[in-house]
Short mmCIF file of C-alpha atoms in Angstrom, two decimals:
data_model
loop_
_atom_site.label_atom_id
_atom_site.label_comp_id
_atom_site.label_asym_id
_atom_site.label_seq_id
_atom_site.Cartn_x
_atom_site.Cartn_y
_atom_site.Cartn_z
CA MET A 1 11.77 8.97 15.15
CA ALA A 2 14.41 10.09 12.79
CA ARG A 3 15.94 6.95 12.39
CA THR A 4 12.35 5.23 12.15
CA ASN A 5 11.57 7.21 9.29
CA HIS A 6 15.01 6.49 7.72
CA PHE A 7 14.04 2.70 8.18
CA MET A 8 10.48 3.21 6.58
CA ALA A 9 12.08 4.97 3.71
CA LEU A 10 14.35 2.14 2.69
CA ALA A 11 11.30 -0.32 3.18
CA LEU A 12 9.74 1.81 0.49
CA ASP A 13 12.65 1.68 -1.88
CA GLU A 14 12.26 -2.31 -1.42
CA ALA A 15 8.61 -1.72 -2.37
CA ARG A 16 9.52 0.41 -5.49
CA ALA A 17 12.18 -2.11 -6.48
CA ALA A 18 9.67 -4.94 -6.15
CA GLY A 19 7.15 -2.99 -8.59
CA GLN A 20 9.62 -2.60 -10.84
CA ARG A 21 10.06 -6.51 -11.10
CA GLY A 22 6.32 -6.49 -11.80
CA GLU A 23 5.81 -7.98 -7.95
CA VAL A 24 2.83 -6.29 -5.75
CA PRO A 25 5.06 -3.50 -4.64
CA ILE A 26 5.72 -4.15 -0.61
CA GLY A 27 8.69 -3.74 0.98
CA ALA A 28 10.30 -4.71 4.51
CA VAL A 29 13.36 -4.22 6.50
CA VAL A 30 14.43 -5.71 9.66
CA VAL A 31 16.89 -3.58 11.92
CA PHE A 32 18.67 -4.85 14.87
CA ASP A 33 20.82 -2.93 17.26
CA ASN A 34 20.18 0.08 15.00
CA THR A 35 21.49 -1.45 12.12
CA VAL A 36 19.66 -2.92 8.84
CA ILE A 37 20.40 -6.74 9.00
CA ALA A 38 17.97 -7.43 6.07
CA ARG A 39 15.68 -5.81 3.64
CA ALA A 40 13.58 -7.48 1.14
CA GLY A 41 10.97 -6.70 -1.41
CA ASN A 42 8.00 -9.14 -2.32
CA ARG A 43 9.26 -12.03 -4.36
CA THR A 44 6.07 -14.27 -4.95
CA ARG A 45 6.06 -14.04 -8.68
CA GLU A 46 9.87 -14.40 -9.15
CA LEU A 47 10.34 -17.32 -7.20
CA ASN A 48 6.85 -18.81 -7.78
CA ASP A 49 6.21 -18.86 -3.94
CA VAL A 50 3.11 -17.65 -2.34
CA THR A 51 5.12 -17.53 0.88
CA ALA A 52 7.50 -15.18 -0.56
CA HIS A 53 6.03 -11.82 1.16
CA ALA A 54 8.56 -8.92 1.89
CA GLU A 55 8.48 -9.84 5.39
CA ILE A 56 8.80 -13.44 5.28
CA VAL A 57 11.57 -13.11 2.80
CA ALA A 58 13.07 -10.22 5.32
CA ILE A 59 12.76 -12.61 8.50
CA ARG A 60 14.39 -15.41 6.82
CA LEU A 61 17.16 -13.34 5.70
CA ALA A 62 17.66 -11.85 9.25
CA SER A 63 17.84 -15.45 10.81
CA ALA A 64 20.50 -16.31 8.23
CA THR A 65 22.32 -13.61 9.01
CA LEU A 66 22.06 -13.85 12.84
CA GLY A 67 22.30 -17.45 12.83
CA GLN A 68 19.24 -18.12 14.92
CA GLU A 69 15.26 -18.70 14.35
CA ARG A 70 14.31 -16.06 16.97
CA LEU A 71 14.98 -12.48 16.12
CA VAL A 72 14.30 -11.06 19.91
CA ASP A 73 15.17 -7.55 19.99
CA ALA A 74 14.83 -7.11 16.51
CA ASP A 75 12.33 -4.69 14.89
CA LEU A 76 10.21 -4.81 11.31
CA TYR A 77 9.34 -2.10 8.97
CA VAL A 78 6.96 -2.69 6.44
CA THR A 79 5.17 -0.55 4.10
CA LEU A 80 1.62 -2.38 4.34
CA GLU A 81 -0.08 -3.79 7.16
CA PRO A 82 0.88 -7.81 7.21
CA CYS A 83 -1.33 -10.47 6.39
CA THR A 84 -2.67 -13.32 8.32
CA MET A 85 0.60 -15.50 7.40
CA CYS A 86 3.17 -12.77 8.23
CA ALA A 87 1.71 -11.89 11.56
CA ALA A 88 1.82 -15.53 12.47
CA ALA A 89 5.62 -15.35 11.34
CA ILE A 90 6.34 -12.21 13.17
CA SER A 91 5.16 -13.63 16.43
CA PHE A 92 6.98 -16.87 15.76
CA ALA A 93 10.17 -14.98 15.18
CA ARG A 94 9.69 -12.96 18.43
CA ILE A 95 9.95 -9.62 16.88
CA ARG A 96 10.08 -6.89 19.00
CA ARG A 97 8.46 -3.76 17.40
CA LEU A 98 6.27 -3.98 14.21
CA TYR A 99 5.93 -0.51 12.23
CA TYR A 100 3.81 -0.52 9.13
CA GLY A 101 2.71 2.34 6.70
CA ALA A 102 -0.75 1.68 5.24
CA GLU A 103 -3.58 -0.50 6.83
CA ASP A 104 -5.08 -2.92 4.39
CA PRO A 105 -8.53 -3.82 5.30
CA LYS A 106 -8.91 -6.42 2.70
CA GLY A 107 -5.83 -8.70 3.53
CA GLY A 108 -4.31 -7.53 6.82
CA GLY A 109 -4.15 -9.44 9.88
CA ILE A 110 -2.76 -7.07 12.46
CA ASP A 111 -5.53 -4.24 12.94
CA ASN A 112 -7.84 -5.92 10.51
CA GLY A 113 -9.10 -9.65 9.75
CA VAL A 114 -8.06 -12.31 12.35
CA ARG A 115 -6.14 -9.45 14.50
CA PHE A 116 -3.70 -12.40 15.18
CA PHE A 117 -1.65 -10.33 18.06
CA ALA A 118 -4.97 -10.31 20.08
CA GLN A 119 -5.78 -13.99 20.04
CA ALA A 120 -5.27 -16.75 22.47
CA THR A 121 -3.38 -18.67 20.04
CA CYS A 122 -0.92 -15.70 19.91
CA HIS A 123 2.06 -16.63 21.95
CA HIS A 124 4.32 -13.49 21.19
CA SER A 125 2.82 -9.98 20.49
CA PRO A 126 5.32 -7.22 19.34
CA GLU A 127 4.38 -3.52 20.16
CA VAL A 128 2.94 -2.33 16.78
CA TYR A 129 3.07 1.24 15.34
CA SER A 130 0.96 1.87 12.14
CA GLY A 131 0.63 4.81 9.77
CA LEU A 132 4.14 5.27 9.32
CA ALA A 133 4.68 6.92 5.60
CA GLU A 134 1.15 5.83 5.23
CA SER A 135 0.38 7.88 1.87
CA ASP A 136 3.58 6.93 0.48
CA ALA A 137 3.45 3.32 1.07
CA SER A 138 -0.52 3.46 -0.17
CA ASP A 139 0.31 5.52 -3.46
CA ILE A 140 2.90 2.95 -4.39
CA LEU A 141 0.59 0.45 -4.46
CA LYS A 142 -2.27 2.48 -5.77
CA ALA A 143 0.02 3.51 -8.73
CA PHE A 144 0.85 -0.19 -9.49
CA PHE A 145 -2.22 -1.30 -9.40
CA GLN A 146 -3.51 1.41 -12.13
CA ALA A 147 -0.75 0.79 -14.28
CA ARG A 148 -1.68 -2.95 -14.40
CA ARG A 149 -5.39 -1.95 -14.94
CA GLY A 150 -3.97 0.06 -17.74
CA GLU A 151 -2.10 -2.80 -19.64
CA MET B 1 -10.05 -44.09 1.16
CA ALA B 2 -7.54 -46.24 0.94
CA ARG B 3 -5.22 -43.37 -1.27
CA THR B 4 -6.15 -40.86 1.45
CA ASN B 5 -4.66 -43.14 4.15
CA HIS B 6 -1.63 -43.81 2.15
CA PHE B 7 -0.77 -40.20 1.84
CA MET B 8 -1.43 -39.53 5.53
CA ALA B 9 0.72 -42.71 6.26
CA LEU B 10 3.69 -40.94 3.83
CA ALA B 11 3.29 -37.71 6.15
CA LEU B 12 3.24 -39.48 9.37
CA ASP B 13 6.45 -41.00 8.09
CA GLU B 14 7.94 -37.44 7.36
CA ALA B 15 6.52 -36.26 10.89
CA ARG B 16 8.70 -39.32 12.35
CA ALA B 17 11.62 -38.33 10.31
CA ALA B 18 11.55 -34.84 11.52
CA GLY B 19 11.29 -36.11 15.25
CA GLN B 20 14.82 -38.25 14.54
CA ARG B 21 16.15 -34.88 13.24
CA GLY B 22 15.44 -33.14 16.46
CA GLU B 23 12.56 -31.24 14.73
CA VAL B 24 9.01 -31.06 16.33
CA PRO B 25 7.52 -34.56 14.61
CA ILE B 26 5.25 -33.07 11.81
CA GLY B 27 5.09 -33.77 8.16
CA ALA B 28 2.95 -32.97 5.07
CA VAL B 29 2.68 -34.46 1.44
CA VAL B 30 1.19 -32.71 -1.37
CA VAL B 31 -0.81 -34.70 -3.88
CA PHE B 32 -1.35 -33.79 -7.25
CA ASP B 33 -3.25 -35.79 -9.84
CA ASN B 34 -3.23 -38.74 -7.40
CA THR B 35 0.78 -38.49 -7.38
CA VAL B 36 2.83 -37.21 -4.29
CA ILE B 37 4.89 -33.94 -5.83
CA ALA B 38 6.23 -32.95 -2.60
CA ARG B 39 6.85 -34.26 0.85
CA ALA B 40 8.39 -32.55 4.08
CA GLY B 41 8.78 -32.44 7.70
CA ASN B 42 9.38 -29.55 9.91
CA ARG B 43 12.85 -28.12 9.41
CA THR B 44 12.54 -25.09 11.67
CA ARG B 45 15.69 -25.83 13.49
CA GLU B 46 17.58 -27.09 10.68
CA LEU B 47 17.26 -23.92 8.84
CA ASN B 48 17.06 -21.45 11.51
CA ASP B 49 13.70 -20.41 10.06
CA VAL B 50 10.65 -20.07 11.93
CA THR B 51 8.63 -20.43 8.40
CA ALA B 52 9.89 -23.55 7.86
CA HIS B 53 6.99 -25.66 9.07
CA ALA B 54 6.16 -29.10 7.24
CA GLU B 55 3.41 -27.24 5.45
CA ILE B 56 5.18 -24.36 4.02
CA VAL B 57 8.20 -26.63 2.90
CA ALA B 58 6.05 -28.83 1.11
CA ILE B 59 3.82 -25.98 -0.70
CA ARG B 60 7.52 -24.31 -1.70
CA LEU B 61 8.61 -27.80 -3.05
CA ALA B 62 5.36 -28.22 -4.88
CA SER B 63 5.11 -24.91 -6.59
CA ALA B 64 8.78 -25.41 -7.40
CA THR B 65 7.96 -28.81 -9.03
CA LEU B 66 4.81 -27.85 -11.06
CA GLY B 67 6.64 -24.25 -11.98
CA GLN B 68 3.77 -22.28 -10.46
CA GLU B 69 2.76 -20.09 -7.72
CA ARG B 70 -0.90 -21.85 -7.11
CA LEU B 71 -1.33 -25.26 -6.51
CA VAL B 72 -5.14 -25.50 -7.86
CA ASP B 73 -6.23 -28.89 -7.52
CA ALA B 74 -3.33 -30.23 -5.32
CA ASP B 75 -4.52 -31.47 -1.89
CA LEU B 76 -2.46 -31.17 1.11
CA TYR B 77 -2.11 -34.09 3.86
CA VAL B 78 -0.44 -32.81 7.00
CA THR B 79 -0.39 -34.81 10.56
CA LEU B 80 -1.29 -31.94 12.72
CA GLU B 81 -3.94 -29.10 12.38
CA PRO B 82 -2.01 -26.04 10.62
CA CYS B 83 -1.21 -23.00 12.48
CA THR B 84 -2.35 -19.44 11.70
CA MET B 85 0.80 -19.08 9.33
CA CYS B 86 0.30 -22.21 7.53
CA ALA B 87 -3.72 -21.88 7.07
CA ALA B 88 -3.03 -18.28 5.43
CA ALA B 89 -0.08 -20.09 3.18
CA ILE B 90 -2.51 -22.79 2.19
CA SER B 91 -5.21 -20.34 1.02
CA PHE B 92 -2.82 -18.51 -0.85
CA ALA B 93 -1.62 -21.61 -2.73
CA ARG B 94 -4.96 -22.40 -3.66
CA ILE B 95 -4.75 -26.02 -2.17
CA ARG B 96 -8.37 -27.71 -3.13
CA ARG B 97 -8.65 -30.04 0.01
CA LEU B 98 -6.74 -30.18 3.42
CA TYR B 99 -6.31 -33.50 5.20
CA TYR B 100 -5.06 -33.15 8.71
CA GLY B 101 -4.65 -35.58 11.77
CA ALA B 102 -4.67 -34.03 15.51
CA GLU B 103 -6.31 -30.84 16.21
CA ASP B 104 -4.06 -28.21 17.77
CA PRO B 105 -6.38 -26.53 20.28
CA LYS B 106 -3.22 -24.29 21.52
CA GLY B 107 -1.84 -23.05 17.91
CA GLY B 108 -4.00 -24.40 15.09
CA GLY B 109 -5.83 -21.88 12.87
CA ILE B 110 -8.38 -23.82 11.11
CA ASP B 111 -11.03 -25.28 13.42
CA ASN B 112 -9.10 -23.65 16.56
CA GLY B 113 -8.05 -20.22 17.04
CA VAL B 114 -8.38 -17.51 14.21
CA ARG B 115 -10.18 -20.34 12.09
CA PHE B 116 -8.84 -18.61 9.31
CA PHE B 117 -10.94 -20.11 6.41
CA ALA B 118 -14.42 -18.63 8.03
CA GLN B 119 -12.88 -15.34 8.15
CA ALA B 120 -13.92 -12.69 5.42
CA THR B 121 -9.77 -11.86 4.79
CA CYS B 122 -9.53 -15.34 3.79
CA HIS B 123 -10.17 -15.35 -0.23
CA HIS B 124 -9.75 -19.02 -0.96
CA SER B 125 -11.13 -21.89 1.50
CA PRO B 126 -10.16 -25.58 0.82
CA GLU B 127 -12.48 -28.37 1.94
CA VAL B 128 -10.96 -29.68 5.31
CA TYR B 129 -11.28 -33.18 6.39
CA SER B 130 -9.81 -33.81 9.84
CA GLY B 131 -8.97 -36.86 12.12
CA LEU B 132 -7.17 -39.04 9.98
CA ALA B 133 -4.74 -41.03 11.65
CA GLU B 134 -5.46 -38.69 14.48
CA SER B 135 -3.86 -41.26 17.41
CA ASP B 136 -0.86 -41.72 15.37
CA ALA B 137 -0.23 -37.90 14.92
CA SER B 138 -0.84 -37.07 18.23
CA ASP B 139 0.89 -39.98 19.74
CA ILE B 140 4.05 -39.08 17.83
CA LEU B 141 4.02 -35.53 19.04
CA LYS B 142 3.35 -36.80 22.82
CA ALA B 143 6.38 -39.30 22.45
CA PHE B 144 8.72 -36.32 21.29
CA PHE B 145 7.78 -34.16 24.00
CA GLN B 146 8.05 -36.60 26.55
CA ALA B 147 11.36 -37.77 25.53
CA ARG B 148 12.79 -34.24 25.55
CA ARG B 149 11.19 -33.29 28.81
CA GLY B 150 13.31 -36.42 30.14
CA GLU B 151 16.45 -35.19 28.65
#
């Protein structure tokens, strides 16, 4: 559990850094063989790219690092419940375990919304662990949106 | 309808070109103001990137071309029913109309599977037109998989 907390702490760092860049503060880390092989924050605004969610950026980096499309035996840590797009990308990448922080009832696709991993059109489901550093993850998001409303 | 057929023919060209590169032959075209602003085939193998579906590559190119994240008033033509990941990306990009060729009962996320555009966690739904050049789109895929099985 100590290492799990460590990796989620790195994802929270990525979330905070994203917020400082004016992005919705969500962070993700890919771990393979107990080593961080990719870490990323949300970059949709910077890149003008709706697909540049933290999870997608991290998965693409991890694949580039390993030189392979599929991240079998890799684990993904992300501060917020992944959306439907990211849920499917996680499945395609054959991620072994997904750890996420706060739930996202409005946009999540794992334990909310389409619950993609439970669908017949999902051909690989990772193990899912939720609620890690949940209050930190959700506080970062709340503070960001409060500050933005105040502007 | 003549222009619609023309844009789907370009998507079919992209699908065939993808197949010639050893990729699953799916192609996509983004049209804005009656002009093609992005065209792409599937590039997952070439890029070692599970997210490099034709639709995602085309949307990212179109956003880069227009210098904006959201493709309001843009239409997407794709040879196969988009998967769950691409369905969500299409929604995030605020695509106006989606035209697709063949249905994909095993992996589609529009009229099959999670039917993303009909879900409460989907916050923008394009108009959807299916069945355009359906037999061409599906013949290209069938020929590709038959050839691969024969190898």
